[in-house]
Amino acid sequence: MVDLLQVAQLPPFLMERLEKEYTIHDFIDPADPDALLDEVGPKIRGILAGGMKGPNANLIDRLPNLEIISSFSVGFDATDVVAAQARDVIVTHTPEVLTGDVADLAMTFILMAPRRIGEAERFLRDGKWLQGRMDLGTTVRGKRLGILGLGRIGKAVARRAEVFGLHIGYFDIKPMGDLPYRSYPTLLELAAASDILLVACEGGEANRGLVSADVIEAVGPNGFLVNTARGPIVDQTALVSALKAGRLKGAALDVFDGEPQVPAELMAMENVVLTPHIASSTDETRRAMGDLVYDNLRAHFDGKQVLTPVPPQK
Ligand code: 8YV
């Protein structure tokens, strides 16, 4: 049986399937990583990774016979893809199958934050309705949605947002061709022209802090920030201080810099919707992601082309 190293927690239904065909070595939280690598390193031909945990260059270096890294995620920022590809190690991810669910959560957030849905639910549950009515929310229809990163997920949110009467603008580093949405030459200009800014771009070091204090400021005191991509893309300290000072009206966040830790200040804010990185967390999507992780490995070890390789990265 082929030996795989598991570096991220994966759902039991996927593990049960993989365990029938592979010898899997648990490297999620090893007590003595060096000893384990000395023992099994040369046998390892594949890595099981996830969106929040993948192999770095050091680990890849320690595995001389590594051929493939299969990640249970569309985002591949947790894996050092450049180091892997430099050694001709194939990296696969799980695009497409999660687009709909992630876009659904983003659209839900775009409605929830301005309409104060989270706050409204707490208001009722806390018995405050018995004392009076809640303050008013903001209409979404007719407002401007700015999308940072018009990839598969960004486009899927745009299609949903159109139905809700939002005007759509975007900023993307790639030329997008002819689209019915307004393109902005810089993120700052997009932010200034947005009532709601949605973060839907890739994570990774290149995009760390892209949504800076200036960008948040440009969205402004009547604006909202929605993030279903990766926490570190947003300058979280700047976000907290803008929310505290009323320089941003509200936010809805599924991802955080340093998750699962979430700043206590954010937790205490009524005008912020917070969820624990659940955008792709449906039974249907997680099973489809699991199938892709399995099928990519199967294809590779059967000598075929993998289904969903991560494109070459620089
Ligand atoms: C998962 C994700 O929560 O696909 C991604 O990039 O971040 C999410 O779908 C995560 O990968 C689970 O490991």
mmCIF file of C-alpha atoms and ligand atoms in Angstrom:
data_model
loop_
_atom_site.group_PDB
_atom_site.id
_atom_site.type_symbol
_atom_site.label_atom_id
_atom_site.label_comp_id
_atom_site.label_asym_id
_atom_site.label_seq_id
_atom_site.Cartn_x
_atom_site.Cartn_y
_atom_site.Cartn_z
ATOM 1 C CA MET A 1 0.000 0.000 0.000
ATOM 2 C CA VAL A 2 1.127 3.543 -0.763
ATOM 3 C CA ASP A 3 2.086 5.592 2.309
ATOM 4 C CA LEU A 4 0.466 8.982 2.875
ATOM 5 C CA LEU A 5 1.225 11.622 5.494
ATOM 6 C CA GLN A 6 -1.845 13.337 6.939
ATOM 7 C CA VAL A 7 -1.132 16.908 8.060
ATOM 8 C CA ALA A 8 -4.706 18.225 8.424
ATOM 9 C CA GLN A 9 -7.886 17.008 10.055
ATOM 10 C CA LEU A 10 -10.197 15.512 7.406
ATOM 11 C CA PRO A 11 -13.767 14.234 7.668
ATOM 12 C CA PRO A 12 -14.243 10.628 8.847
ATOM 13 C CA PHE A 13 -16.115 9.598 5.677
ATOM 14 C CA LEU A 14 -13.032 10.515 3.622
ATOM 15 C CA MET A 15 -10.566 8.916 6.034
ATOM 16 C CA GLU A 16 -12.541 5.656 6.094
ATOM 17 C CA ARG A 17 -12.365 5.488 2.318
ATOM 18 C CA LEU A 18 -8.668 6.337 2.142
ATOM 19 C CA GLU A 19 -7.678 3.950 4.943
ATOM 20 C CA LYS A 20 -8.899 1.001 2.853
ATOM 21 C CA GLU A 21 -6.358 1.778 0.142
ATOM 22 C CA TYR A 22 -3.464 3.618 1.762
ATOM 23 C CA THR A 23 -1.282 3.421 4.836
ATOM 24 C CA ILE A 24 -1.867 6.751 6.535
ATOM 25 C CA HIS A 25 0.584 8.282 8.984
ATOM 26 C CA ASP A 26 -0.891 10.892 11.331
ATOM 27 C CA PHE A 27 1.200 14.063 11.267
ATOM 28 C CA ILE A 28 -1.508 16.446 12.471
ATOM 29 C CA ASP A 29 0.032 17.156 15.842
ATOM 30 C CA PRO A 30 3.009 14.815 16.190
ATOM 31 C CA ALA A 31 4.664 14.612 19.619
ATOM 32 C CA ASP A 32 8.083 14.133 18.015
ATOM 33 C CA PRO A 33 7.908 15.203 14.350
ATOM 34 C CA ASP A 34 11.604 14.527 13.663
ATOM 35 C CA ALA A 35 11.455 10.979 14.969
ATOM 36 C CA LEU A 36 8.318 10.282 12.935
ATOM 37 C CA LEU A 37 9.873 11.714 9.777
ATOM 38 C CA ASP A 38 13.109 9.760 10.317
ATOM 39 C CA GLU A 39 11.013 6.629 10.547
ATOM 40 C CA VAL A 40 8.441 7.109 7.759
ATOM 41 C CA GLY A 41 9.762 10.050 5.674
ATOM 42 C CA PRO A 42 11.369 8.017 2.867
ATOM 43 C CA LYS A 43 8.192 5.904 2.443
ATOM 44 C CA ILE A 44 5.824 8.846 2.002
ATOM 45 C CA ARG A 45 4.537 9.349 -1.551
ATOM 46 C CA GLY A 46 1.561 11.586 -0.834
ATOM 47 C CA ILE A 47 0.359 14.243 1.631
ATOM 48 C CA LEU A 48 -3.208 14.847 2.764
ATOM 49 C CA ALA A 49 -3.566 18.577 3.421
ATOM 50 C CA GLY A 50 -6.323 21.077 4.200
ATOM 51 C CA GLY A 51 -7.127 24.711 3.658
ATOM 52 C CA MET A 52 -5.784 25.811 7.024
ATOM 53 C CA LYS A 53 -2.959 23.285 7.361
ATOM 54 C CA GLY A 54 -0.597 22.139 4.658
ATOM 55 C CA PRO A 55 3.081 21.252 4.301
ATOM 56 C CA ASN A 56 5.767 23.958 4.341
ATOM 57 C CA ALA A 57 9.029 23.798 2.408
ATOM 58 C CA ASN A 58 10.872 22.114 5.333
ATOM 59 C CA LEU A 59 8.425 19.249 5.484
ATOM 60 C CA ILE A 60 8.415 18.830 1.690
ATOM 61 C CA ASP A 61 12.249 18.696 1.853
ATOM 62 C CA ARG A 62 12.130 15.889 4.393
ATOM 63 C CA LEU A 63 10.123 13.647 2.040
ATOM 64 C CA PRO A 64 12.453 12.526 -0.779
ATOM 65 C CA ASN A 65 9.846 10.332 -2.478
ATOM 66 C CA LEU A 66 6.915 12.711 -2.288
ATOM 67 C CA GLU A 67 4.880 12.788 -5.516
ATOM 68 C CA ILE A 68 1.584 14.462 -4.700
ATOM 69 C CA ILE A 69 -0.115 16.756 -2.168
ATOM 70 C CA SER A 70 -3.901 16.496 -2.220
ATOM 71 C CA SER A 71 -5.596 19.353 -0.374
ATOM 72 C CA PHE A 72 -9.140 19.233 0.951
ATOM 73 C CA SER A 73 -9.706 22.889 0.017
ATOM 74 C CA VAL A 74 -9.897 25.256 -2.913
ATOM 75 C CA GLY A 75 -7.444 27.664 -1.251
ATOM 76 C CA PHE A 76 -3.878 26.413 -1.328
ATOM 77 C CA ASP A 77 -2.167 29.135 0.708
ATOM 78 C CA ALA A 78 -1.474 26.735 3.604
ATOM 79 C CA THR A 79 0.723 24.559 1.370
ATOM 80 C CA ASP A 80 4.050 25.805 0.016
ATOM 81 C CA VAL A 81 3.021 25.176 -3.589
ATOM 82 C CA VAL A 82 6.120 26.892 -5.002
ATOM 83 C CA ALA A 83 8.426 24.555 -3.037
ATOM 84 C CA ALA A 84 6.353 21.530 -4.083
ATOM 85 C CA GLN A 85 6.179 22.411 -7.758
ATOM 86 C CA ALA A 86 9.922 23.240 -7.823
ATOM 87 C CA ARG A 87 10.424 19.544 -7.039
ATOM 88 C CA ASP A 88 7.733 18.425 -9.508
ATOM 89 C CA VAL A 89 5.446 17.399 -6.690
ATOM 90 C CA ILE A 90 1.848 17.685 -7.944
ATOM 91 C CA VAL A 91 -0.519 19.757 -5.783
ATOM 92 C CA THR A 92 -4.271 19.272 -6.179
ATOM 93 C CA HIS A 93 -7.165 21.224 -4.663
ATOM 94 C CA THR A 94 -10.970 21.172 -4.740
ATOM 95 C CA PRO A 95 -12.271 24.001 -6.944
ATOM 96 C CA GLU A 96 -15.810 24.259 -8.403
ATOM 97 C CA VAL A 97 -17.547 21.848 -6.020
ATOM 98 C CA LEU A 98 -17.659 24.398 -3.183
ATOM 99 C CA THR A 99 -18.316 27.541 -5.234
ATOM 100 C CA GLY A 100 -22.090 27.485 -4.761
ATOM 101 C CA ASP A 101 -22.051 27.012 -0.993
ATOM 102 C CA VAL A 102 -19.338 29.618 -0.419
ATOM 103 C CA ALA A 103 -21.225 32.095 -2.622
ATOM 104 C CA ASP A 104 -24.435 31.326 -0.732
ATOM 105 C CA LEU A 105 -22.791 32.191 2.590
ATOM 106 C CA ALA A 106 -21.271 35.370 1.135
ATOM 107 C CA MET A 107 -24.706 36.412 -0.169
ATOM 108 C CA THR A 108 -26.252 35.593 3.200
ATOM 109 C CA PHE A 109 -23.634 37.824 4.866
ATOM 110 C CA ILE A 110 -24.296 40.640 2.364
ATOM 111 C CA LEU A 111 -27.894 40.595 3.572
ATOM 112 C CA MET A 112 -27.225 39.835 7.219
ATOM 113 C CA ALA A 113 -24.829 42.635 8.121
ATOM 114 C CA PRO A 114 -26.845 45.599 6.733
ATOM 115 C CA ARG A 115 -30.161 44.118 7.899
ATOM 116 C CA ARG A 116 -28.658 43.415 11.362
ATOM 117 C CA ILE A 117 -29.977 39.862 11.367
ATOM 118 C CA GLY A 118 -27.480 38.482 13.897
ATOM 119 C CA GLU A 119 -28.138 41.341 16.247
ATOM 120 C CA ALA A 120 -31.902 40.955 15.756
ATOM 121 C CA GLU A 121 -31.765 37.313 16.760
ATOM 122 C CA ARG A 122 -29.754 38.105 19.894
ATOM 123 C CA PHE A 123 -32.195 40.933 20.661
ATOM 124 C CA LEU A 124 -35.153 38.557 20.595
ATOM 125 C CA ARG A 125 -33.433 35.709 22.462
ATOM 126 C CA ASP A 126 -32.236 38.124 25.148
ATOM 127 C CA GLY A 127 -35.842 39.188 25.781
ATOM 128 C CA LYS A 128 -35.206 42.772 24.653
ATOM 129 C CA TRP A 129 -38.258 42.735 22.342
ATOM 130 C CA LEU A 130 -40.410 42.814 25.462
ATOM 131 C CA GLN A 131 -38.919 46.214 26.260
ATOM 132 C CA GLY A 132 -39.191 47.781 22.798
ATOM 133 C CA ARG A 133 -38.292 47.642 19.117
ATOM 134 C CA MET A 134 -34.842 47.234 17.667
ATOM 135 C CA ASP A 135 -33.061 50.032 15.779
ATOM 136 C CA LEU A 136 -33.423 50.131 11.988
ATOM 137 C CA GLY A 137 -31.175 48.389 9.493
ATOM 138 C CA THR A 138 -29.961 49.375 6.004
ATOM 139 C CA THR A 139 -31.627 48.434 2.677
ATOM 140 C CA VAL A 140 -29.415 46.299 0.464
ATOM 141 C CA ARG A 141 -31.315 46.810 -2.811
ATOM 142 C CA GLY A 142 -29.807 49.550 -4.969
ATOM 143 C CA LYS A 143 -26.525 49.592 -3.040
ATOM 144 C CA ARG A 144 -23.061 49.073 -4.555
ATOM 145 C CA LEU A 145 -21.294 45.768 -3.977
ATOM 146 C CA GLY A 146 -17.540 45.819 -4.592
ATOM 147 C CA ILE A 147 -15.950 42.426 -5.159
ATOM 148 C CA LEU A 148 -12.249 41.981 -4.505
ATOM 149 C CA GLY A 149 -11.281 39.040 -6.717
ATOM 150 C CA LEU A 150 -13.696 38.089 -9.460
ATOM 151 C CA GLY A 151 -12.792 34.410 -9.681
ATOM 152 C CA ARG A 152 -15.199 31.474 -9.574
ATOM 153 C CA ILE A 153 -16.581 32.468 -6.166
ATOM 154 C CA GLY A 154 -16.629 36.223 -6.829
ATOM 155 C CA LYS A 155 -18.612 35.679 -10.034
ATOM 156 C CA ALA A 156 -21.053 33.319 -8.311
ATOM 157 C CA VAL A 157 -21.722 35.968 -5.643
ATOM 158 C CA ALA A 158 -22.145 38.639 -8.346
ATOM 159 C CA ARG A 159 -24.859 36.533 -10.023
ATOM 160 C CA ARG A 160 -26.700 36.181 -6.722
ATOM 161 C CA ALA A 161 -26.264 39.850 -5.813
ATOM 162 C CA GLU A 162 -27.724 40.997 -9.135
ATOM 163 C CA VAL A 163 -30.976 39.276 -8.201
ATOM 164 C CA PHE A 164 -31.048 41.324 -4.981
ATOM 165 C CA GLY A 165 -30.727 44.557 -6.970
ATOM 166 C CA LEU A 166 -27.139 45.369 -6.042
ATOM 167 C CA HIS A 167 -24.883 47.268 -8.476
ATOM 168 C CA ILE A 168 -21.690 45.332 -8.937
ATOM 169 C CA GLY A 169 -18.126 46.571 -9.286
ATOM 170 C CA TYR A 170 -14.899 44.631 -8.935
ATOM 171 C CA PHE A 171 -11.143 44.761 -8.750
ATOM 172 C CA ASP A 172 -9.025 41.875 -9.990
ATOM 173 C CA ILE A 173 -5.379 41.670 -11.000
ATOM 174 C CA LYS A 174 -6.332 39.472 -13.988
ATOM 175 C CA PRO A 175 -8.052 41.031 -17.014
ATOM 176 C CA MET A 176 -11.646 39.801 -16.993
ATOM 177 C CA GLY A 177 -12.818 40.569 -20.521
ATOM 178 C CA ASP A 178 -16.350 41.636 -21.234
ATOM 179 C CA LEU A 179 -18.539 41.480 -18.152
ATOM 180 C CA PRO A 180 -21.656 43.393 -17.154
ATOM 181 C CA TYR A 181 -19.863 44.627 -14.002
ATOM 182 C CA ARG A 182 -17.831 47.778 -13.535
ATOM 183 C CA SER A 183 -14.102 47.215 -13.259
ATOM 184 C CA TYR A 184 -11.987 49.501 -11.035
ATOM 185 C CA PRO A 185 -8.255 50.049 -11.662
ATOM 186 C CA THR A 186 -7.335 49.861 -7.965
ATOM 187 C CA LEU A 187 -8.753 48.301 -4.823
ATOM 188 C CA LEU A 188 -8.864 51.720 -3.184
ATOM 189 C CA GLU A 189 -11.071 53.094 -5.964
ATOM 190 C CA LEU A 190 -13.332 50.061 -5.738
ATOM 191 C CA ALA A 191 -13.606 50.487 -1.962
ATOM 192 C CA ALA A 192 -14.486 54.180 -2.316
ATOM 193 C CA ALA A 193 -17.246 53.220 -4.768
ATOM 194 C CA SER A 194 -18.693 50.419 -2.597
ATOM 195 C CA ASP A 195 -21.335 50.274 0.112
ATOM 196 C CA ILE A 196 -20.391 46.649 0.756
ATOM 197 C CA LEU A 197 -16.901 45.319 0.032
ATOM 198 C CA LEU A 198 -16.644 41.547 -0.403
ATOM 199 C CA VAL A 199 -13.273 39.843 -0.073
ATOM 200 C CA ALA A 200 -13.218 36.918 -2.514
ATOM 201 C CA CYS A 201 -9.591 36.754 -3.642
ATOM 202 C CA GLU A 202 -6.876 34.183 -2.933
ATOM 203 C CA GLY A 203 -5.061 34.159 0.382
ATOM 204 C CA GLY A 204 -1.303 33.782 0.790
ATOM 205 C CA GLU A 205 1.561 36.119 1.611
ATOM 206 C CA ALA A 206 1.121 38.237 -1.532
ATOM 207 C CA ASN A 207 -2.355 39.282 -0.394
ATOM 208 C CA ARG A 208 -1.666 39.696 3.341
ATOM 209 C CA GLY A 209 -3.102 42.995 4.542
ATOM 210 C CA LEU A 210 -4.450 43.878 1.072
ATOM 211 C CA VAL A 211 -7.592 45.230 2.713
ATOM 212 C CA SER A 212 -5.616 47.852 4.605
ATOM 213 C CA ALA A 213 -6.674 50.647 6.963
ATOM 214 C CA ASP A 214 -6.939 52.942 3.915
ATOM 215 C CA VAL A 215 -9.184 50.515 2.038
ATOM 216 C CA ILE A 216 -11.449 50.081 5.075
ATOM 217 C CA GLU A 217 -11.549 53.850 5.524
ATOM 218 C CA ALA A 218 -12.563 54.222 1.865
ATOM 219 C CA VAL A 219 -15.556 51.901 2.332
ATOM 220 C CA GLY A 220 -16.556 54.413 4.973
ATOM 221 C CA PRO A 221 -18.860 54.938 7.942
ATOM 222 C CA ASN A 222 -21.968 53.736 6.071
ATOM 223 C CA GLY A 223 -20.192 50.734 4.585
ATOM 224 C CA PHE A 224 -19.821 47.023 5.363
ATOM 225 C CA LEU A 225 -17.003 44.533 4.903
ATOM 226 C CA VAL A 226 -17.687 40.867 4.130
ATOM 227 C CA ASN A 227 -14.932 38.243 4.166
ATOM 228 C CA THR A 228 -15.438 34.604 3.178
ATOM 229 C CA ALA A 229 -11.940 34.169 1.722
ATOM 230 C CA ARG A 230 -8.985 34.237 4.132
ATOM 231 C CA GLY A 231 -8.573 36.204 7.365
ATOM 232 C CA PRO A 232 -5.070 37.618 6.789
ATOM 233 C CA ILE A 233 -6.184 39.400 3.574
ATOM 234 C CA VAL A 234 -7.798 41.959 5.893
ATOM 235 C CA ASP A 235 -5.748 44.052 8.324
ATOM 236 C CA GLN A 236 -7.716 42.776 11.317
ATOM 237 C CA THR A 237 -6.355 45.394 13.746
ATOM 238 C CA ALA A 238 -7.392 48.179 11.364
ATOM 239 C CA LEU A 239 -10.800 46.548 10.922
ATOM 240 C CA VAL A 240 -11.403 46.372 14.682
ATOM 241 C CA SER A 241 -10.430 49.997 15.219
ATOM 242 C CA ALA A 242 -12.551 51.208 12.270
ATOM 243 C CA LEU A 243 -15.583 49.321 13.608
ATOM 244 C CA LYS A 244 -14.989 50.629 17.124
ATOM 245 C CA ALA A 245 -14.698 54.234 15.967
ATOM 246 C CA GLY A 246 -17.692 54.021 13.613
ATOM 247 C CA ARG A 247 -15.518 54.501 10.531
ATOM 248 C CA LEU A 248 -17.119 51.302 9.170
ATOM 249 C CA LYS A 249 -20.737 50.448 9.879
ATOM 250 C CA GLY A 250 -20.513 46.694 10.120
ATOM 251 C CA ALA A 251 -18.854 43.476 8.984
ATOM 252 C CA ALA A 252 -19.590 39.816 8.376
ATOM 253 C CA LEU A 253 -16.659 37.445 8.724
ATOM 254 C CA ASP A 254 -16.267 33.705 8.223
ATOM 255 C CA VAL A 255 -12.456 33.798 8.391
ATOM 256 C CA PHE A 256 -9.968 35.426 10.749
ATOM 257 C CA ASP A 257 -6.290 36.187 11.019
ATOM 258 C CA GLY A 258 -5.093 33.628 13.575
ATOM 259 C CA GLU A 259 -8.285 31.527 13.557
ATOM 260 C CA PRO A 260 -9.723 29.736 15.454
ATOM 261 C CA GLN A 261 -8.759 32.613 17.761
ATOM 262 C CA VAL A 262 -11.130 35.546 17.242
ATOM 263 C CA PRO A 263 -10.359 38.916 18.862
ATOM 264 C CA ALA A 264 -12.506 39.503 21.954
ATOM 265 C CA GLU A 265 -13.260 43.011 20.687
ATOM 266 C CA LEU A 266 -14.934 41.576 17.568
ATOM 267 C CA MET A 267 -16.872 39.076 19.686
ATOM 268 C CA ALA A 268 -18.291 41.920 21.737
ATOM 269 C CA MET A 269 -19.546 43.958 18.775
ATOM 270 C CA GLU A 270 -23.232 43.865 17.882
ATOM 271 C CA ASN A 271 -22.682 45.097 14.311
ATOM 272 C CA VAL A 272 -20.491 42.149 13.329
ATOM 273 C CA VAL A 273 -21.633 38.740 12.057
ATOM 274 C CA LEU A 274 -19.153 36.002 12.975
ATOM 275 C CA THR A 275 -19.092 32.373 11.800
ATOM 276 C CA PRO A 276 -16.399 29.714 12.337
ATOM 277 C CA HIS A 277 -15.073 29.198 8.756
ATOM 278 C CA ILE A 278 -18.169 27.326 7.578
ATOM 279 C CA ALA A 279 -18.573 28.599 3.998
ATOM 280 C CA SER A 280 -18.077 25.139 2.472
ATOM 281 C CA SER A 281 -19.449 23.220 5.462
ATOM 282 C CA THR A 282 -22.409 21.362 4.044
ATOM 283 C CA ASP A 283 -22.683 17.613 3.895
ATOM 284 C CA GLU A 284 -23.063 17.689 0.102
ATOM 285 C CA THR A 285 -20.095 19.959 -0.570
ATOM 286 C CA ARG A 286 -17.768 18.336 1.944
ATOM 287 C CA ARG A 287 -18.499 14.936 0.373
ATOM 288 C CA ALA A 288 -17.821 16.343 -3.108
ATOM 289 C CA MET A 289 -14.555 17.853 -1.840
ATOM 290 C CA GLY A 290 -13.661 14.485 -0.292
ATOM 291 C CA ASP A 291 -14.394 12.718 -3.589
ATOM 292 C CA LEU A 292 -11.992 15.070 -5.349
ATOM 293 C CA VAL A 293 -9.237 14.484 -2.778
ATOM 294 C CA TYR A 294 -9.743 10.730 -3.230
ATOM 295 C CA ASP A 295 -10.054 10.838 -7.044
ATOM 296 C CA ASN A 296 -6.960 12.995 -7.486
ATOM 297 C CA LEU A 297 -4.873 10.534 -5.453
ATOM 298 C CA ARG A 298 -6.399 7.532 -7.215
ATOM 299 C CA ALA A 299 -5.738 9.021 -10.669
ATOM 300 C CA HIS A 300 -2.142 9.826 -9.788
ATOM 301 C CA PHE A 301 -1.315 6.444 -8.292
ATOM 302 C CA ASP A 302 -3.014 4.721 -11.251
ATOM 303 C CA GLY A 303 -0.638 6.599 -13.563
ATOM 304 C CA LYS A 304 -3.304 8.982 -14.887
ATOM 305 C CA GLN A 305 -3.586 12.775 -14.972
ATOM 306 C CA VAL A 306 -4.961 14.280 -11.772
ATOM 307 C CA LEU A 307 -8.352 15.988 -12.084
ATOM 308 C CA THR A 308 -7.823 19.337 -10.410
ATOM 309 C CA PRO A 309 -4.167 20.360 -10.191
ATOM 310 C CA VAL A 310 -3.177 23.711 -8.709
ATOM 311 C CA PRO A 311 -1.842 25.714 -11.677
ATOM 312 C CA PRO A 312 1.891 26.537 -11.676
ATOM 313 C CA GLN A 313 2.658 29.190 -9.034
ATOM 314 C CA LYS A 314 5.498 31.711 -8.971
HETATM 315 C C1 8YV B 1 -12.377 24.514 4.313
HETATM 316 C C2 8YV B 1 -11.483 26.331 2.708
HETATM 317 O O1 8YV B 1 -12.988 24.995 5.470
HETATM 318 O O2 8YV B 1 -11.653 25.353 0.587
HETATM 319 C C3 8YV B 1 -11.065 26.152 1.294
HETATM 320 O O3 8YV B 1 -10.109 26.814 0.873
HETATM 321 O O4 8YV B 1 -10.972 27.155 3.384
HETATM 322 C C4 8YV B 1 -12.595 25.534 3.263
HETATM 323 O O5 8YV B 1 -13.356 24.949 2.286
HETATM 324 C C5 8YV B 1 -11.068 24.008 4.690
HETATM 325 O O6 8YV B 1 -10.230 23.808 3.621
HETATM 326 C C6 8YV B 1 -11.185 22.710 5.451
HETATM 327 O O7 8YV B 1 -9.945 22.147 5.590
#
